[in-house]
Amino acid sequence: MSFPITLTVNGTRRSVVLEDARVTLLDLLRERLDLTGAKKGCDRGQCGACTILLDGVRVNACLALAVSHDGASITTIEGLAVGEALHPVQAAFLEHDGFQCGFCTPGQILSAVGLIQEGQTGGDPERVREGMSGNLCRCGAYAGITEAVLTAHAALTGPDVLPGRQLAEDAA
Amino acid sequence: MKAFDYIRATSVAEAVAAAARPGAAYLAAGTNLVDLMKGGISRPDTLVDVTRLPGLDRIERGTDGSTRIGALVRNAALAHDPVIAKRYPALAEALLSGASGQLRNAATTAGNVLQRTRCPYFYDTASACNKRDPGAGCAALGGVTRSHAVLGWSEHCIATHPSDFCVPLAALDASVEIAGPGGPRSVPLEAFHRLPGDTPERETVLEPGDLVVAVTLPPEAEAFAGHSRYLKVRERTSYAFAVVSAAVGLRMDGDRIGQARIALGSVALKPWRARAAEDLLAGAAPTPETFAAAAEAALADARPSGDNAYKIELARRIVVRALTLAAAGTPDRVPALPASPFAPNPSAPNPSAPSPLAGAPVHA
Ligand SMILES: Cc1cc2nc3c(=O)[nH]c(=O)nc-3n(C[C@H](O)[C@H](O)[C@H](O)COP(=O)(O)OP(=O)(O)OC[C@H]3O[C@@H](n4cnc5c(N)ncnc54)[C@H](O)[C@@H]3O)c2cc1C
Ligand code: SF4
Ligand code: FES
Ligand code: FES
């Protein structure tokens, strides 16, 4: 059996024929579409290196069968920057040294983009660490990663507005 | 991974007919099944993809005050749903303590309930396992058994059920709605998973083709909203399965406990409802002595299945701690570290009081 599927990957429609239903989204991206940004760390959902945005939410590409996601929209690390302009999360990872070897970084960045969109952490570092726990970093760059996510969060959502500050600003 | 055929079901009837055939399995998000297929532990001939079935991705409020959670509602969507978080806070806390943000975005309600054990011998196809290969024997017996069952196990299987979500579901008397070749039926969650006995390969009451379509919480379940917690001991703070967990709900009646609900996780091959402990708490004052007695009762039948007697005492302490936290009141929001015994208790009357862990040695 073969399965024709169409995905929108980083804004571009891509049609592929899967000869085999076993192909994961991660293998499809890396082996068929030449998008090797998403990494294969464990291939079992245990490390987060393969994190992509699937229809806008972060998931592990290694456990998603491509055939099940016909018609989906996917964002990988290759699709985040606009030309030379980095996405605020990418810029924050550079600014805060949120990596060392860089292997986990595409997954960390996509996970952070998803986390910020989920809107559950505010500027609380503990919630950010908990929210990013699905991304392991073997180099232990966690301190920089947390700083980067907090900075990007502030850049993308505005600083956390305290009720008192809001009142003062309204009065000014 | 073994090759398989793929069918995308467009109606419940079509799904049930396709999955009733031998060798067929349902596919939801695949976060458990695809992992097991990669390891050669599950080897289906056909996957019946249920993710496009219409109408199963909704959370519905019944006029009687019940809540029906569709089989395809994602774990993250469920945990962050305002109605769920407000009326069943232990459910939200349990969900948020499980897996990772990415996995919760994908994982479905039915997939979570039907996830398989994490027994390492089950995962290792070179080991004998009665669950994978009925009659082969159980390599876990006499092996590395730190994480295995202390309640309800048999000499044929000592594995545990790993779901966090199922623990508060059991405490809250949830039921599972099933569509099958023989028509629709509903089974209490507590009776849905089977204890191993001498047929550990039969994990639930589902028959071939049976499709879980929803999980329903009865009207009484929200009576515990004000005093509900889920507490989960892990070997690391996040992104880890429970060593032991407990879901607790109290319906207070003045300064006494009107009714209590307690279920334990990762102690047996199913979420373990502690009814004797609940009975003991009904009408009692919420004191450390009553909580200790309840914990004794909850674990009265426990016995180690190997090198895991520590789990029995750990479970007692988790019951006491969960009851203590629940008595203090449900926090307004799930703590930053959901279900963690290391999280500061936001509803503690005196936030500057030392935590119960202060002074405890860091390394046991
Ligand atoms: C690294 C990692 C860490 C994890 N940590 C935790 C944790 O801490 N706590 C926790 O509770 N869980 C944890 N999980 C497990 C996770 O919760 C499950 O993988 C997930 O809930 C399964 O849902 P799914 O939709 O992906 O199911 P699938 O993998 O698609 O299916 C799982 C099973 O359910 C069956 N099934 C699916 N839908 C139906 C249906 N409607 N009717 C009948 N059968 C059906 C499938 O045939 C399969 O047997 C973890 C998983 C991973 C990979
Ligand atoms: S404990 Fe159960 S799952 Fe684990 S090896 Fe024994 S039979 Fe298999
Ligand atoms: S490669 Fe997907 S989680 Fe590790
Ligand atoms: S930067 Fe090396 S693994 Fe994270």
XYZ file of C-alpha atoms and ligand atoms in Angstrom:
605
model
C 0.000 0.000 0.000
C 1.205 3.531 -0.634
C -0.186 6.686 0.907
C -0.096 10.089 -0.791
C -0.058 12.909 1.775
C 0.236 16.683 1.638
C 1.746 18.812 4.390
C 2.382 22.527 4.677
C 5.961 22.692 5.920
C 7.267 26.110 6.956
C 4.608 27.706 4.783
C 5.245 25.618 1.647
C 2.936 22.857 0.474
C 4.774 19.570 0.081
C 3.202 16.458 -1.419
C 4.844 13.107 -0.813
C 3.900 9.522 -1.464
C 4.709 7.282 1.483
C 5.546 3.786 0.307
C 5.198 2.564 3.852
C 2.953 3.640 6.741
C 5.792 3.271 9.250
C 7.374 6.651 8.459
C 7.343 9.130 11.345
C 7.104 12.870 10.818
C 10.696 13.103 12.029
C 12.005 10.668 9.413
C 9.900 12.308 6.731
C 11.333 15.750 7.519
C 14.913 14.557 7.799
C 15.130 11.871 5.122
C 12.628 12.987 2.483
C 12.314 16.750 2.830
C 15.961 17.524 3.671
C 15.007 19.391 6.818
C 17.560 18.070 9.292
C 17.020 20.777 11.917
C 14.731 18.568 13.997
C 17.100 16.084 15.638
C 16.770 12.409 16.418
C 18.032 12.027 19.969
C 16.177 9.027 21.353
C 13.451 8.364 18.742
C 11.171 7.420 21.694
C 9.650 10.608 23.081
C 12.174 10.833 25.895
C 14.415 13.767 24.949
C 12.542 16.462 22.993
C 15.261 16.937 20.332
C 12.666 16.267 17.602
C 10.184 18.910 18.824
C 8.250 20.627 16.021
C 5.078 22.685 15.886
C 2.278 20.547 14.466
C -0.800 22.624 13.626
C 0.641 25.259 15.952
C 1.412 23.119 19.022
C 4.693 21.545 20.090
C 4.896 17.770 19.788
C 7.551 15.059 19.463
C 7.944 14.308 15.740
C 9.515 10.911 16.482
C 6.274 9.389 17.801
C 3.908 10.879 15.200
C 3.172 8.702 12.165
C 3.268 10.921 9.067
C 0.333 9.125 7.436
C -1.908 10.124 10.343
C -1.146 13.826 9.801
C -2.131 14.282 6.166
C -3.105 17.933 5.661
C -1.241 19.216 8.739
C 0.819 22.349 9.001
C 4.346 21.994 10.390
C 6.941 24.490 11.591
C 10.545 23.411 12.073
C 13.588 25.407 13.120
C 14.283 26.108 9.420
C 11.029 28.078 9.217
C 11.332 30.351 12.258
C 13.558 33.209 11.071
C 12.236 35.683 8.520
C 15.118 36.099 6.094
C 18.076 37.199 8.192
C 15.848 38.342 11.071
C 15.918 35.783 13.849
C 12.775 34.803 15.732
C 12.832 36.421 19.219
C 13.336 32.985 20.801
C 16.359 32.301 18.569
C 17.798 35.730 19.407
C 17.284 35.127 23.132
C 19.087 31.757 22.962
C 22.095 33.535 21.419
C 21.960 36.370 23.921
C 21.844 34.027 26.935
C 24.132 31.221 25.728
C 21.216 28.799 25.810
C 23.343 26.006 24.352
C 26.779 24.516 24.097
C 27.018 21.789 21.426
C 23.689 22.831 19.909
C 22.257 19.359 19.338
C 19.196 19.873 21.531
C 18.773 23.519 20.482
C 16.290 23.268 17.573
C 14.007 21.223 19.818
C 14.514 23.589 22.762
C 13.668 26.603 20.599
C 10.544 25.082 19.055
C 9.470 23.895 22.506
C 9.962 27.422 23.872
C 7.932 28.934 21.027
C 5.142 26.469 21.785
C 5.386 27.031 25.527
C 5.110 30.803 25.195
C 2.067 30.421 22.933
C 0.455 28.093 25.473
C 0.494 31.056 27.845
C 0.666 29.125 31.130
C 3.978 30.236 32.630
C 3.964 34.031 32.797
C 7.400 35.203 33.862
C 7.759 32.526 36.570
C 11.125 30.750 36.141
C 9.841 27.654 37.998
C 6.920 27.319 35.577
C 9.280 27.845 32.655
C 11.634 25.106 33.890
C 8.700 22.748 34.434
C 7.229 23.649 31.036
C 10.564 22.957 29.323
C 11.200 19.650 31.110
C 10.389 17.679 27.959
C 13.655 18.910 26.426
C 16.814 17.375 27.795
C 20.160 19.093 27.303
C 23.131 16.821 27.651
C 25.454 19.830 27.884
C 23.448 21.107 30.845
C 22.781 24.557 29.399
C 19.583 24.766 31.433
C 20.353 28.026 33.234
C 20.873 29.857 29.933
C 17.847 28.161 28.397
C 15.584 29.352 31.227
C 16.949 32.897 30.931
C 16.433 32.817 27.174
C 12.838 31.634 27.472
C 12.066 34.306 30.070
C 13.589 37.026 27.874
C 11.749 35.806 24.788
C 8.549 35.540 26.795
C 8.864 39.175 27.845
C 9.694 40.237 24.271
C 6.725 38.363 22.801
C 4.066 39.076 25.426
C 5.240 42.278 27.085
C 6.501 42.327 30.670
C 4.245 40.771 33.283
C 1.893 43.518 34.266
C 1.414 43.808 37.995
C -1.952 45.285 38.993
C -0.243 48.180 40.782
C 1.939 49.005 37.824
C -1.024 48.867 35.468
C -2.871 51.423 37.615
C 0.160 53.700 37.743
C 0.503 53.518 33.960
C -3.185 54.234 33.450
C -2.909 57.305 35.690
C 0.192 58.617 33.927
C 9.016 -2.048 13.362
C 6.844 -4.641 11.681
C 5.037 -3.423 8.537
C 1.303 -2.809 8.928
C -1.745 -1.700 6.982
C -3.255 1.647 7.797
C -6.948 2.539 7.844
C -8.208 6.010 8.676
C -11.649 5.518 10.165
C -14.278 8.161 9.398
C -17.076 6.830 11.616
C -17.309 4.895 14.864
C -19.070 2.022 13.087
C -16.290 1.811 10.499
C -13.620 1.908 13.219
C -15.265 -0.844 15.261
C -15.741 -3.103 12.219
C -12.103 -2.651 11.149
C -10.638 -3.127 14.630
C -12.689 -6.250 15.387
C -10.518 -8.157 12.899
C -7.610 -10.139 14.368
C -4.297 -8.264 14.517
C -5.881 -4.804 14.399
C -5.172 -2.015 16.915
C -6.489 1.505 17.347
C -4.084 4.376 16.807
C -4.650 7.680 18.602
C -1.645 10.033 18.978
C 0.702 7.045 18.991
C 2.849 8.309 21.866
C 2.633 4.915 23.559
C 1.743 2.600 20.680
C 4.386 3.820 18.196
C 7.021 3.546 20.924
C 5.945 -0.057 21.611
C 5.890 -0.857 17.893
C 9.416 0.516 17.430
C 10.582 -1.820 20.173
C 8.802 -4.826 18.658
C 6.635 -5.195 21.769
C 3.398 -4.424 19.905
C 3.206 -5.940 16.442
C -0.195 -5.065 14.948
C -1.025 -6.061 11.351
C -3.393 -3.122 10.912
C -3.673 0.269 12.559
C -7.107 1.824 12.684
C -6.530 5.563 13.062
C -9.261 7.103 15.217
C -7.945 10.672 15.307
C -10.384 11.914 12.637
C -13.513 10.430 14.185
C -16.042 13.268 14.432
C -17.415 14.548 17.749
C -14.972 12.794 20.096
C -12.818 15.848 20.860
C -15.323 17.641 23.077
C -15.806 18.202 26.805
C -19.534 18.312 27.495
C -21.458 19.285 30.631
C -24.559 17.213 31.283
C -27.697 18.899 32.634
C -27.315 16.682 35.728
C -23.866 18.131 36.486
C -21.869 15.272 34.999
C -18.942 15.938 32.648
C -18.270 13.852 29.549
C -14.734 13.914 28.185
C -14.469 12.744 24.566
C -11.880 10.046 23.830
C -9.887 12.374 21.563
C -9.605 15.340 23.946
C -5.871 15.945 24.312
C -4.336 15.726 27.787
C -3.131 19.369 27.665
C -6.482 20.713 26.466
C -8.219 18.793 29.238
C -5.867 19.977 31.988
C -6.210 23.620 30.924
C -9.957 23.545 30.372
C -11.379 26.051 32.909
C -14.289 23.785 33.888
C -12.006 20.808 34.509
C -9.449 22.861 36.444
C -12.153 24.373 38.661
C -14.416 21.372 39.281
C -11.863 18.536 39.233
C -8.565 20.151 40.243
C -6.862 16.844 41.105
C -7.517 15.699 37.553
C -5.768 18.775 36.147
C -2.875 18.400 38.577
C -2.447 14.710 37.714
C -2.461 15.400 33.983
C 0.064 18.223 34.332
C 2.374 16.024 36.410
C 2.562 13.442 33.609
C 4.969 13.194 30.674
C 6.026 16.525 29.074
C 4.369 19.549 27.467
C 4.924 18.051 24.016
C 3.509 14.641 24.940
C 0.473 16.142 26.692
C -0.322 18.195 23.572
C -0.558 14.956 21.589
C -1.769 12.315 24.070
C -5.506 11.591 24.048
C -7.932 10.783 26.852
C -8.499 7.191 25.680
C -4.818 6.648 24.858
C -3.827 7.706 28.349
C -6.311 5.330 30.010
C -5.134 2.520 27.723
C -1.389 3.093 28.022
C 0.560 -0.075 28.796
C 2.784 -0.869 31.751
C 6.336 0.470 31.992
C 7.738 -2.783 33.434
C 11.282 -2.874 31.982
C 11.034 -6.607 31.281
C 7.863 -6.024 29.279
C 9.887 -3.539 27.196
C 12.796 -5.940 26.702
C 11.760 -8.508 24.091
C 14.680 -10.750 25.146
C 13.047 -11.235 28.580
C 10.225 -13.646 29.368
C 6.949 -11.814 29.937
C 3.489 -13.288 30.433
C 1.905 -10.096 29.203
C 3.692 -10.117 25.848
C 3.813 -13.873 25.478
C 1.212 -15.667 27.632
C 2.707 -18.642 29.468
C 6.328 -17.578 28.866
C 6.922 -16.719 32.527
C 7.736 -13.445 34.257
C 11.353 -12.277 34.175
C 10.610 -9.542 36.673
C 10.120 -12.048 39.508
C 13.403 -12.125 41.376
C 14.790 -9.411 39.087
C 15.004 -5.661 39.485
C 11.666 -4.912 41.105
C 11.999 -1.443 42.647
C 9.107 -0.094 40.616
C 6.795 -3.096 40.717
C 3.440 -3.681 42.399
C 2.722 -3.996 46.109
C -1.036 -4.519 45.771
C -3.149 -6.872 43.681
C -0.239 -8.661 41.979
C 0.035 -12.371 41.227
C 2.966 -14.692 40.633
C 2.155 -14.350 36.917
C 2.727 -10.590 36.761
C 3.879 -7.920 39.215
C 3.708 -4.903 36.898
C 1.974 -1.581 37.648
C -0.276 0.677 35.618
C 1.609 3.924 35.020
C -1.142 6.464 34.276
C -1.421 9.560 36.475
C -4.749 10.614 34.930
C -6.434 7.327 35.927
C -5.736 7.846 39.639
C -8.071 10.837 40.229
C -10.491 9.307 37.700
C -10.756 6.243 39.958
C -11.110 8.416 43.066
C -13.919 10.408 41.440
C -15.930 7.356 40.308
C -15.450 8.044 36.600
C -16.861 5.627 34.050
C -15.661 4.608 30.600
C -18.075 4.725 27.677
C -17.450 2.032 25.091
C -18.760 1.452 21.561
C -18.289 -2.114 20.401
C -19.494 -4.795 18.037
C -22.164 -5.644 20.642
C -23.390 -2.023 20.968
C -22.601 0.716 23.497
C -21.917 0.104 27.193
C -20.410 1.879 30.176
C -17.958 0.435 32.715
C -16.761 2.043 35.974
C -13.113 3.059 35.582
C -12.343 1.095 38.704
C -13.497 -2.100 36.943
C -11.991 -1.194 33.555
C -8.396 -2.356 34.153
C -7.960 -5.964 35.242
C -5.684 -7.310 37.923
C -3.215 -9.846 36.517
C -4.456 -13.100 38.112
C -3.356 -15.881 35.774
C -4.178 -13.910 32.598
C -1.952 -10.815 32.726
C -2.217 -10.525 28.931
C -5.841 -9.411 29.415
C -5.325 -5.853 30.613
C -8.795 -4.324 30.421
C -12.398 -5.401 29.958
C -12.253 -4.358 26.285
C -13.084 -7.046 23.711
C -11.800 -7.001 20.120
C -13.212 -3.985 18.289
C -14.290 -2.172 21.463
C -13.628 1.550 21.124
C -13.463 3.916 24.087
C -15.557 6.934 23.100
C -15.603 8.956 26.338
C -14.819 9.111 30.028
C -17.569 10.535 32.232
C -17.418 12.090 35.685
C -20.615 11.776 37.725
C -22.366 14.821 39.271
C -21.015 14.053 42.799
C -17.411 14.333 41.604
C -17.275 18.099 41.917
C -18.235 18.034 45.615
C -14.524 17.440 46.326
C -13.268 20.462 44.360
C -12.437 22.566 47.420
C -10.124 19.984 48.989
C -8.424 17.997 46.248
C -4.825 17.143 45.492
C -2.723 14.784 43.441
C 0.707 13.984 44.825
C 3.355 12.049 42.916
C 6.790 10.887 44.013
C 9.206 10.610 41.086
C 12.891 9.853 40.776
C 13.314 13.319 39.260
C 11.103 16.368 39.653
C 9.504 16.345 36.210
C 9.084 14.209 33.051
C 9.121 10.962 34.999
C 6.603 8.272 35.862
C 5.370 7.932 39.421
C 7.124 5.711 41.928
C 3.973 6.095 44.022
C 1.164 8.620 43.716
C -2.135 9.441 45.375
C -5.253 11.389 44.458
C -7.276 12.656 47.364
C -10.554 14.548 47.656
C -12.342 15.638 50.802
C -15.894 16.954 51.085
C -15.798 18.917 54.308
C -18.799 19.091 56.574
C -18.027 21.989 58.896
C -14.760 21.116 60.580
C -15.256 17.391 59.977
C -14.708 15.294 56.883
C -18.088 14.533 55.320
C -16.732 12.180 52.708
C -13.272 11.230 51.480
C -11.952 9.816 48.226
C -8.520 8.216 47.946
C -6.848 6.371 45.097
C -3.221 5.277 44.734
C -1.149 5.137 41.539
C 1.760 2.923 40.465
C 1.153 0.432 43.281
C -0.875 -2.098 41.258
C -1.810 -3.037 37.724
C -4.770 -0.671 38.026
C -5.455 2.606 39.806
C -6.080 1.483 43.391
C -9.122 2.833 45.204
C -8.647 2.804 49.006
C -12.226 2.382 50.201
C -11.423 1.166 53.709
C -9.437 4.358 54.278
C -12.281 6.458 52.904
C -14.772 4.805 55.296
C -12.519 5.499 58.218
C -12.316 9.195 57.361
C -16.052 9.763 56.890
C -17.257 11.849 59.826
C -13.783 12.138 61.392
C -11.840 15.285 62.215
C -8.952 16.020 59.841
C -6.142 15.320 62.308
C -2.685 13.785 61.782
C -3.837 10.735 63.794
C -6.859 10.099 61.558
C -4.738 10.564 58.453
C -2.159 8.076 59.755
C -4.925 5.566 60.484
C -6.331 6.078 56.986
C -2.889 5.463 55.473
C -2.574 2.232 57.481
C -5.951 1.094 56.194
C -5.116 2.008 52.598
C -2.036 -0.222 52.609
C -3.338 -2.960 54.920
C -3.254 -5.596 52.152
C 0.052 -4.483 50.646
C 2.966 -6.889 50.374
C 6.238 -6.532 48.466
C 6.580 -8.390 45.154
C 10.367 -8.233 45.381
C 12.797 -5.566 46.390
C 10.084 -2.971 46.845
C 8.839 -3.027 50.438
C 9.883 0.639 50.593
C 6.935 1.490 48.344
C 4.493 0.464 51.061
C 5.826 2.939 53.614
C 6.268 5.540 50.878
C 2.628 5.094 49.870
C 1.481 5.532 53.491
C 3.414 8.770 53.754
C 2.073 10.005 50.421
C -1.478 9.330 51.584
C -0.877 11.309 54.784
C 0.768 14.169 52.923
C -1.937 14.279 50.226
C -4.667 14.319 52.884
C -2.872 17.077 54.791
C -2.518 19.188 51.652
C -6.109 18.564 50.605
C -7.417 19.497 54.063
C -5.604 22.835 53.767
C -7.623 23.562 50.617
C -7.110 23.251 46.876
C -4.672 25.905 45.624
C -6.217 28.518 43.291
C -3.945 27.314 40.546
C -2.032 24.102 39.937
C 1.391 24.658 41.575
C 4.378 25.467 39.361
C 5.653 21.953 40.039
C 2.425 19.956 39.697
C 1.939 17.161 42.249
C 5.475 17.552 43.532
C 6.083 16.915 47.232
C 8.843 19.509 46.846
C 6.496 22.287 45.740
C 5.737 24.895 48.372
C 2.118 24.522 49.412
C 0.423 27.706 48.212
C -2.572 27.258 50.493
C -0.585 26.676 53.674
C -1.874 29.088 56.336
C 1.601 30.393 57.152
C 3.809 30.643 54.084
C 6.908 31.265 56.182
C 6.403 28.060 58.176
C 9.117 25.515 57.445
C 8.092 22.949 54.861
C 7.563 19.422 56.150
C 10.808 18.527 54.399
C 12.946 21.159 56.092
C 15.739 19.497 57.990
C 15.254 16.175 56.199
C 18.488 14.780 54.836
C 18.946 15.499 51.130
C 20.273 12.018 50.508
C 18.485 9.171 52.203
C 8.716 9.727 27.584
C 7.308 9.505 28.076
C 6.964 9.862 29.375
C 5.676 9.657 29.839
N 5.370 10.003 31.127
C 4.112 9.787 31.595
C 3.762 10.107 32.935
O 4.585 10.618 33.699
N 2.503 9.856 33.354
C 1.567 9.301 32.523
O 0.436 9.101 32.954
N 1.856 8.980 31.256
C 3.107 9.210 30.774
N 3.410 8.874 29.484
C 2.433 8.104 28.703
C 1.477 8.978 27.919
O 0.547 9.537 28.822
C 0.777 8.062 26.913
O 1.730 7.711 25.927
C -0.394 8.742 26.228
O -1.365 9.142 27.156
C -1.026 7.794 25.219
O -2.012 8.487 24.475
P -2.022 8.391 22.881
O -3.187 9.170 22.401
O -0.704 8.749 22.311
O -2.291 6.831 22.716
P -1.721 5.774 21.648
O -0.283 5.564 21.845
O -2.195 6.131 20.286
O -2.529 4.500 22.142
C -2.276 3.891 23.386
C -3.114 2.624 23.488
O -4.495 2.937 23.533
C -5.213 2.306 22.493
N -6.265 3.254 22.110
C -6.103 4.561 21.777
N -7.294 5.165 21.620
C -8.243 4.221 21.851
C -9.672 4.242 21.869
N -10.381 5.356 21.607
N -10.326 3.090 22.185
C -9.637 1.951 22.452
N -8.279 1.885 22.449
C -7.591 3.008 22.156
C -4.184 2.002 21.441
O -4.538 0.885 20.647
C -2.957 1.713 22.300
O -2.980 0.395 22.762
C 4.690 9.100 28.974
C 5.022 8.764 27.663
C 6.310 8.961 27.202
C 6.643 8.585 25.788
S 5.836 -8.125 35.669
Fe 4.237 -8.471 34.134
S 4.844 -7.090 32.502
Fe 6.687 -7.364 33.767
S 7.792 -9.132 32.887
Fe 6.425 -9.942 34.471
S 4.595 -10.510 33.283
Fe 5.730 -9.092 31.992
S 13.948 12.082 19.304
Fe 11.867 12.503 19.718
S 11.881 12.798 21.851
Fe 13.898 12.135 21.488
S 23.509 22.179 23.943
Fe 24.424 20.199 23.846
S 22.726 18.959 24.348
Fe 21.944 20.893 24.754
